[in-house]
Amino acid sequence: MPATTEQEALVACLARRNSKLAKIYSGGLIVLFDEKNPCRFELAAHSMRELIEKSPLLINGEAWAPGDGMKNRLDQVRHAYEALARAQGFNESSSLAGSDDQVRTVILELSRYFEWEADNRPQARKRTAEMLAALSGPGQPLPVDVSVNEVARWMDADKYFKMVAHHRYDTVDRGEFVRHMTFIENVLLRRLQPPAVPELDALDALIKEGEDGH
């Protein structure tokens, strides 16, 4: 299956702005179209999550630092739980008598994680909105409701590709994969290669077609 005209255009746009991103994206397309590869969706998802994560390179030459991510935060909870399990031979039917310190530590780490999560997602949403706005360049800003919806869908796609890349699904639904991928592709293409006004209706129709999985 060859790349679409829009996908080829996006590769070219990325290459003009950042060769690393063009390589990541085009590599993902190659593996996605290799129908003999049983892990083609998972490997292509890895390319898409990298494209999303490194998309700030398109505006300022610097990707967001991973920082203190979910894995790091959950590791602390896991370590606290493992300490409890080691100390008491803990399982779901065990008594917690005499485990006050370990139980307190688990609860404390869970509390810290939930606090971090409540603060982190709005920050991630804000960074995404700022990045997409910067990619749009000068001109009339998008209506607030459109912008908010676009940011939410961008973040949903990012979460989806991470899940697929980590083999969280036994079977990857092709239609769902294509919908998320087409959304990211079109958001980037519309910003890196803005269409002439007469072309907007035709492009909107292409986006809807991609979102419907056709």
PDB file of C-alpha atoms in Angstrom:
ATOM      1  CA  MET A   1       0.000   0.000   0.000  1.00  0.00           C
ATOM      2  CA  PRO A   2       1.625   3.267  -1.102  1.00  0.00           C
ATOM      3  CA  ALA A   3       1.592   6.495   0.863  1.00  0.00           C
ATOM      4  CA  THR A   4      -1.206   8.919   0.056  1.00  0.00           C
ATOM      5  CA  THR A   5      -0.596  12.272  -1.596  1.00  0.00           C
ATOM      6  CA  GLU A   6      -1.185  13.956   1.762  1.00  0.00           C
ATOM      7  CA  GLN A   7       1.294  11.682   3.514  1.00  0.00           C
ATOM      8  CA  GLU A   8       3.945  12.382   0.894  1.00  0.00           C
ATOM      9  CA  ALA A   9       3.277  16.102   1.291  1.00  0.00           C
ATOM     10  CA  LEU A  10       3.686  15.826   5.059  1.00  0.00           C
ATOM     11  CA  VAL A  11       7.004  13.993   4.680  1.00  0.00           C
ATOM     12  CA  ALA A  12       8.216  16.813   2.432  1.00  0.00           C
ATOM     13  CA  CYS A  13       7.005  19.504   4.843  1.00  0.00           C
ATOM     14  CA  LEU A  14       8.680  17.805   7.788  1.00  0.00           C
ATOM     15  CA  ALA A  15      11.914  17.392   5.837  1.00  0.00           C
ATOM     16  CA  ARG A  16      12.022  21.138   5.194  1.00  0.00           C
ATOM     17  CA  ARG A  17      11.559  21.898   8.886  1.00  0.00           C
ATOM     18  CA  ASN A  18      13.300  19.047  10.693  1.00  0.00           C
ATOM     19  CA  SER A  19      14.983  16.023   9.099  1.00  0.00           C
ATOM     20  CA  LYS A  20      14.712  13.968  12.302  1.00  0.00           C
ATOM     21  CA  LEU A  21      10.918  14.221  12.318  1.00  0.00           C
ATOM     22  CA  ALA A  22      10.734  13.423   8.608  1.00  0.00           C
ATOM     23  CA  LYS A  23      12.793  10.291   9.253  1.00  0.00           C
ATOM     24  CA  ILE A  24      10.623   9.223  12.189  1.00  0.00           C
ATOM     25  CA  TYR A  25       7.388   9.708  10.260  1.00  0.00           C
ATOM     26  CA  SER A  26       8.504   8.186   6.946  1.00  0.00           C
ATOM     27  CA  GLY A  27       9.949   5.196   8.807  1.00  0.00           C
ATOM     28  CA  GLY A  28       6.592   4.700  10.487  1.00  0.00           C
ATOM     29  CA  LEU A  29       4.832   4.742   7.130  1.00  0.00           C
ATOM     30  CA  ILE A  30       7.185   2.116   5.719  1.00  0.00           C
ATOM     31  CA  VAL A  31       6.595  -0.301   8.560  1.00  0.00           C
ATOM     32  CA  LEU A  32       2.829   0.372   8.611  1.00  0.00           C
ATOM     33  CA  PHE A  33       2.474  -0.546   4.955  1.00  0.00           C
ATOM     34  CA  ASP A  34       4.433  -3.787   5.370  1.00  0.00           C
ATOM     35  CA  GLU A  35       1.471  -6.131   5.763  1.00  0.00           C
ATOM     36  CA  LYS A  36       3.795  -9.109   6.278  1.00  0.00           C
ATOM     37  CA  ASN A  37       5.025  -7.592   9.538  1.00  0.00           C
ATOM     38  CA  PRO A  38       2.870  -8.904  12.425  1.00  0.00           C
ATOM     39  CA  CYS A  39       3.884  -5.932  14.612  1.00  0.00           C
ATOM     40  CA  ARG A  40       3.399  -3.244  11.987  1.00  0.00           C
ATOM     41  CA  PHE A  41       0.792  -1.323  14.002  1.00  0.00           C
ATOM     42  CA  GLU A  42       2.843  -1.406  17.189  1.00  0.00           C
ATOM     43  CA  LEU A  43       6.005  -0.245  15.421  1.00  0.00           C
ATOM     44  CA  ALA A  44       4.155   2.436  13.458  1.00  0.00           C
ATOM     45  CA  ALA A  45       2.532   3.577  16.709  1.00  0.00           C
ATOM     46  CA  HIS A  46       5.986   4.052  18.199  1.00  0.00           C
ATOM     47  CA  SER A  47       6.881   6.346  15.298  1.00  0.00           C
ATOM     48  CA  MET A  48       3.665   8.316  15.738  1.00  0.00           C
ATOM     49  CA  ARG A  49       4.174   8.786  19.484  1.00  0.00           C
ATOM     50  CA  GLU A  50       7.723   9.998  18.762  1.00  0.00           C
ATOM     51  CA  LEU A  51       6.415  12.383  16.101  1.00  0.00           C
ATOM     52  CA  ILE A  52       3.888  13.779  18.584  1.00  0.00           C
ATOM     53  CA  GLU A  53       6.398  14.059  21.422  1.00  0.00           C
ATOM     54  CA  LYS A  54       9.033  15.758  19.262  1.00  0.00           C
ATOM     55  CA  SER A  55       6.667  18.023  17.312  1.00  0.00           C
ATOM     56  CA  PRO A  56       7.885  21.081  19.308  1.00  0.00           C
ATOM     57  CA  LEU A  57      11.073  20.734  17.258  1.00  0.00           C
ATOM     58  CA  LEU A  58       9.043  22.269  14.431  1.00  0.00           C
ATOM     59  CA  ILE A  59       8.718  25.589  16.236  1.00  0.00           C
ATOM     60  CA  ASN A  60      11.722  26.135  18.468  1.00  0.00           C
ATOM     61  CA  GLY A  61      14.294  23.471  17.785  1.00  0.00           C
ATOM     62  CA  GLU A  62      13.814  21.798  21.171  1.00  0.00           C
ATOM     63  CA  ALA A  63      11.682  18.811  22.120  1.00  0.00           C
ATOM     64  CA  TRP A  64       9.946  18.761  25.471  1.00  0.00           C
ATOM     65  CA  ALA A  65      12.042  17.069  28.104  1.00  0.00           C
ATOM     66  CA  PRO A  66      10.325  13.893  29.334  1.00  0.00           C
ATOM     67  CA  GLY A  67      10.757  15.134  32.902  1.00  0.00           C
ATOM     68  CA  ASP A  68       8.980  13.429  35.746  1.00  0.00           C
ATOM     69  CA  GLY A  69       6.597  11.226  33.790  1.00  0.00           C
ATOM     70  CA  MET A  70       3.907   8.781  34.810  1.00  0.00           C
ATOM     71  CA  LYS A  71       6.298   5.830  34.810  1.00  0.00           C
ATOM     72  CA  ASN A  72       8.609   7.541  37.304  1.00  0.00           C
ATOM     73  CA  ARG A  73       5.720   8.456  39.557  1.00  0.00           C
ATOM     74  CA  LEU A  74       4.151   5.005  39.479  1.00  0.00           C
ATOM     75  CA  ASP A  75       7.543   3.431  40.153  1.00  0.00           C
ATOM     76  CA  GLN A  76       7.468   5.022  43.592  1.00  0.00           C
ATOM     77  CA  VAL A  77       4.074   3.459  44.299  1.00  0.00           C
ATOM     78  CA  ARG A  78       5.301   0.092  43.052  1.00  0.00           C
ATOM     79  CA  HIS A  79       8.422   0.236  45.241  1.00  0.00           C
ATOM     80  CA  ALA A  80       6.291   1.030  48.298  1.00  0.00           C
ATOM     81  CA  TYR A  81       3.969  -1.878  47.533  1.00  0.00           C
ATOM     82  CA  GLU A  82       6.889  -4.262  46.980  1.00  0.00           C
ATOM     83  CA  ALA A  83       8.372  -3.243  50.333  1.00  0.00           C
ATOM     84  CA  LEU A  84       5.063  -4.121  51.984  1.00  0.00           C
ATOM     85  CA  ALA A  85       4.904  -7.442  50.139  1.00  0.00           C
ATOM     86  CA  ARG A  86       8.472  -8.354  51.104  1.00  0.00           C
ATOM     87  CA  ALA A  87       8.051  -7.403  54.744  1.00  0.00           C
ATOM     88  CA  GLN A  88       4.774  -9.212  55.335  1.00  0.00           C
ATOM     89  CA  GLY A  89       4.446 -11.744  52.548  1.00  0.00           C
ATOM     90  CA  PHE A  90       1.453  -9.596  51.676  1.00  0.00           C
ATOM     91  CA  ASN A  91      -1.372 -10.710  49.391  1.00  0.00           C
ATOM     92  CA  GLU A  92      -5.070  -9.899  49.083  1.00  0.00           C
ATOM     93  CA  SER A  93      -6.021 -12.251  51.938  1.00  0.00           C
ATOM     94  CA  SER A  94      -3.232 -11.207  54.323  1.00  0.00           C
ATOM     95  CA  SER A  95      -3.794  -9.398  57.575  1.00  0.00           C
ATOM     96  CA  LEU A  96      -2.384  -5.869  57.711  1.00  0.00           C
ATOM     97  CA  ALA A  97      -1.728  -6.107  61.433  1.00  0.00           C
ATOM     98  CA  GLY A  98       1.789  -4.904  62.179  1.00  0.00           C
ATOM     99  CA  SER A  99       2.176  -3.327  58.727  1.00  0.00           C
ATOM    100  CA  ASP A 100       1.440   0.265  59.719  1.00  0.00           C
ATOM    101  CA  ASP A 101       4.645   1.786  58.362  1.00  0.00           C
ATOM    102  CA  GLN A 102       4.521   0.001  55.007  1.00  0.00           C
ATOM    103  CA  VAL A 103       0.798   0.684  54.525  1.00  0.00           C
ATOM    104  CA  ARG A 104       1.315   4.353  55.387  1.00  0.00           C
ATOM    105  CA  THR A 105       4.092   4.574  52.797  1.00  0.00           C
ATOM    106  CA  VAL A 106       1.903   3.029  50.083  1.00  0.00           C
ATOM    107  CA  ILE A 107      -0.928   5.463  50.872  1.00  0.00           C
ATOM    108  CA  LEU A 108       1.500   8.403  50.905  1.00  0.00           C
ATOM    109  CA  GLU A 109       2.943   7.473  47.496  1.00  0.00           C
ATOM    110  CA  LEU A 110      -0.547   7.031  46.050  1.00  0.00           C
ATOM    111  CA  SER A 111      -1.506  10.458  47.376  1.00  0.00           C
ATOM    112  CA  ARG A 112       1.587  12.012  45.802  1.00  0.00           C
ATOM    113  CA  TYR A 113       0.840  10.320  42.491  1.00  0.00           C
ATOM    114  CA  PHE A 114      -2.780  11.509  42.355  1.00  0.00           C
ATOM    115  CA  GLU A 115      -1.692  15.047  43.227  1.00  0.00           C
ATOM    116  CA  TRP A 116       0.933  14.975  40.480  1.00  0.00           C
ATOM    117  CA  GLU A 117      -1.547  13.583  37.945  1.00  0.00           C
ATOM    118  CA  ALA A 118      -4.119  16.286  38.749  1.00  0.00           C
ATOM    119  CA  ASP A 119      -1.494  18.980  38.132  1.00  0.00           C
ATOM    120  CA  ASN A 120       0.349  17.392  35.218  1.00  0.00           C
ATOM    121  CA  ARG A 121      -2.465  16.856  32.720  1.00  0.00           C
ATOM    122  CA  PRO A 122      -3.548  20.519  32.622  1.00  0.00           C
ATOM    123  CA  GLN A 123       0.096  21.471  32.120  1.00  0.00           C
ATOM    124  CA  ALA A 124       0.427  18.987  29.270  1.00  0.00           C
ATOM    125  CA  ARG A 125      -2.775  20.349  27.731  1.00  0.00           C
ATOM    126  CA  LYS A 126      -1.446  23.899  27.992  1.00  0.00           C
ATOM    127  CA  ARG A 127       1.878  22.976  26.349  1.00  0.00           C
ATOM    128  CA  THR A 128       0.044  21.195  23.537  1.00  0.00           C
ATOM    129  CA  ALA A 129      -2.234  24.173  22.934  1.00  0.00           C
ATOM    130  CA  GLU A 130       0.726  26.555  22.851  1.00  0.00           C
ATOM    131  CA  MET A 131       2.625  24.325  20.444  1.00  0.00           C
ATOM    132  CA  LEU A 132      -0.307  23.963  18.028  1.00  0.00           C
ATOM    133  CA  ALA A 133      -0.973  27.693  18.185  1.00  0.00           C
ATOM    134  CA  ALA A 134       2.689  28.435  17.414  1.00  0.00           C
ATOM    135  CA  LEU A 135       2.603  26.036  14.467  1.00  0.00           C
ATOM    136  CA  SER A 136      -0.343  27.968  13.064  1.00  0.00           C
ATOM    137  CA  GLY A 137       1.807  31.066  12.829  1.00  0.00           C
ATOM    138  CA  PRO A 138       0.440  34.622  12.695  1.00  0.00           C
ATOM    139  CA  GLY A 139      -3.107  35.217  11.596  1.00  0.00           C
ATOM    140  CA  GLN A 140      -6.663  34.694  12.743  1.00  0.00           C
ATOM    141  CA  PRO A 141      -6.692  32.310  15.736  1.00  0.00           C
ATOM    142  CA  LEU A 142      -8.988  29.300  15.793  1.00  0.00           C
ATOM    143  CA  PRO A 143     -12.257  29.625  17.734  1.00  0.00           C
ATOM    144  CA  VAL A 144     -11.794  28.539  21.358  1.00  0.00           C
ATOM    145  CA  ASP A 145     -14.102  25.523  21.079  1.00  0.00           C
ATOM    146  CA  VAL A 146     -12.295  24.268  17.988  1.00  0.00           C
ATOM    147  CA  SER A 147      -8.913  24.750  19.622  1.00  0.00           C
ATOM    148  CA  VAL A 148      -9.955  22.953  22.818  1.00  0.00           C
ATOM    149  CA  ASN A 149     -11.391  20.042  20.842  1.00  0.00           C
ATOM    150  CA  GLU A 150      -8.252  19.788  18.726  1.00  0.00           C
ATOM    151  CA  VAL A 151      -5.981  19.734  21.770  1.00  0.00           C
ATOM    152  CA  ALA A 152      -8.120  17.045  23.414  1.00  0.00           C
ATOM    153  CA  ARG A 153      -8.022  14.876  20.303  1.00  0.00           C
ATOM    154  CA  TRP A 154      -4.265  15.392  19.931  1.00  0.00           C
ATOM    155  CA  MET A 155      -3.736  14.193  23.497  1.00  0.00           C
ATOM    156  CA  ASP A 156      -6.122  11.257  23.006  1.00  0.00           C
ATOM    157  CA  ALA A 157      -4.152  10.205  19.926  1.00  0.00           C
ATOM    158  CA  ASP A 158      -0.911  10.454  21.877  1.00  0.00           C
ATOM    159  CA  LYS A 159      -2.326   8.225  24.629  1.00  0.00           C
ATOM    160  CA  TYR A 160      -3.661   5.746  22.057  1.00  0.00           C
ATOM    161  CA  PHE A 161      -0.337   5.407  20.221  1.00  0.00           C
ATOM    162  CA  LYS A 162       1.500   4.889  23.495  1.00  0.00           C
ATOM    163  CA  MET A 163      -0.899   2.081  24.394  1.00  0.00           C
ATOM    164  CA  VAL A 164      -0.463   0.418  21.012  1.00  0.00           C
ATOM    165  CA  ALA A 165       3.319   0.849  21.042  1.00  0.00           C
ATOM    166  CA  HIS A 166       3.455  -0.872  24.432  1.00  0.00           C
ATOM    167  CA  HIS A 167       1.409  -3.815  23.126  1.00  0.00           C
ATOM    168  CA  ARG A 168      -1.509  -3.101  25.462  1.00  0.00           C
ATOM    169  CA  TYR A 169      -4.029  -4.393  22.909  1.00  0.00           C
ATOM    170  CA  ASP A 170      -4.199  -8.025  21.843  1.00  0.00           C
ATOM    171  CA  THR A 171      -5.650  -6.885  18.523  1.00  0.00           C
ATOM    172  CA  VAL A 172      -5.250  -3.417  17.032  1.00  0.00           C
ATOM    173  CA  ASP A 173      -8.325  -2.099  15.261  1.00  0.00           C
ATOM    174  CA  ARG A 174      -7.169  -0.772  11.891  1.00  0.00           C
ATOM    175  CA  GLY A 175      -9.986   1.777  11.637  1.00  0.00           C
ATOM    176  CA  GLU A 176      -9.232   3.248  15.032  1.00  0.00           C
ATOM    177  CA  PHE A 177      -5.518   3.385  14.264  1.00  0.00           C
ATOM    178  CA  VAL A 178      -6.116   5.155  10.950  1.00  0.00           C
ATOM    179  CA  ARG A 179      -8.504   7.690  12.532  1.00  0.00           C
ATOM    180  CA  HIS A 180      -5.935   8.766  15.114  1.00  0.00           C
ATOM    181  CA  MET A 181      -3.104   8.772  12.596  1.00  0.00           C
ATOM    182  CA  THR A 182      -5.054  10.761   9.993  1.00  0.00           C
ATOM    183  CA  PHE A 183      -6.012  13.352  12.592  1.00  0.00           C
ATOM    184  CA  ILE A 184      -2.377  13.963  13.595  1.00  0.00           C
ATOM    185  CA  GLU A 185      -1.252  14.015   9.953  1.00  0.00           C
ATOM    186  CA  ASN A 186      -3.884  16.550   8.950  1.00  0.00           C
ATOM    187  CA  VAL A 187      -3.283  18.834  11.940  1.00  0.00           C
ATOM    188  CA  LEU A 188       0.405  19.003  11.047  1.00  0.00           C
ATOM    189  CA  LEU A 189      -0.133  19.309   7.293  1.00  0.00           C
ATOM    190  CA  ARG A 190      -2.658  22.117   7.656  1.00  0.00           C
ATOM    191  CA  ARG A 191      -0.159  24.082   9.732  1.00  0.00           C
ATOM    192  CA  LEU A 192       3.023  23.325   7.810  1.00  0.00           C
ATOM    193  CA  GLN A 193       1.400  23.733   4.395  1.00  0.00           C
ATOM    194  CA  PRO A 194      -1.664  25.960   4.779  1.00  0.00           C
ATOM    195  CA  PRO A 195      -4.107  25.423   1.895  1.00  0.00           C
ATOM    196  CA  ALA A 196      -5.341  28.193  -0.314  1.00  0.00           C
ATOM    197  CA  VAL A 197      -8.837  29.340   0.670  1.00  0.00           C
ATOM    198  CA  PRO A 198     -10.624  27.555  -2.216  1.00  0.00           C
ATOM    199  CA  GLU A 199      -9.012  24.279  -1.096  1.00  0.00           C
ATOM    200  CA  LEU A 200     -10.316  24.378   2.478  1.00  0.00           C
ATOM    201  CA  ASP A 201     -13.644  22.688   1.766  1.00  0.00           C
ATOM    202  CA  ALA A 202     -11.943  19.881  -0.128  1.00  0.00           C
ATOM    203  CA  LEU A 203      -9.416  19.395   2.678  1.00  0.00           C
ATOM    204  CA  ASP A 204     -12.182  19.309   5.292  1.00  0.00           C
ATOM    205  CA  ALA A 205     -13.838  16.558   3.278  1.00  0.00           C
ATOM    206  CA  LEU A 206     -10.571  14.586   3.207  1.00  0.00           C
ATOM    207  CA  ILE A 207     -10.184  14.954   6.965  1.00  0.00           C
ATOM    208  CA  LYS A 208     -13.739  13.720   7.561  1.00  0.00           C
ATOM    209  CA  GLU A 209     -13.110  10.799   5.228  1.00  0.00           C
ATOM    210  CA  GLY A 210      -9.952   9.870   7.155  1.00  0.00           C
ATOM    211  CA  GLU A 211     -11.726  10.183  10.489  1.00  0.00           C
ATOM    212  CA  ASP A 212     -14.476   7.860   9.250  1.00  0.00           C
ATOM    213  CA  GLY A 213     -11.802   5.267   8.445  1.00  0.00           C
ATOM    214  CA  HIS A 214     -12.182   5.306   4.658  1.00  0.00           C
TER     215      HIS A 214
END
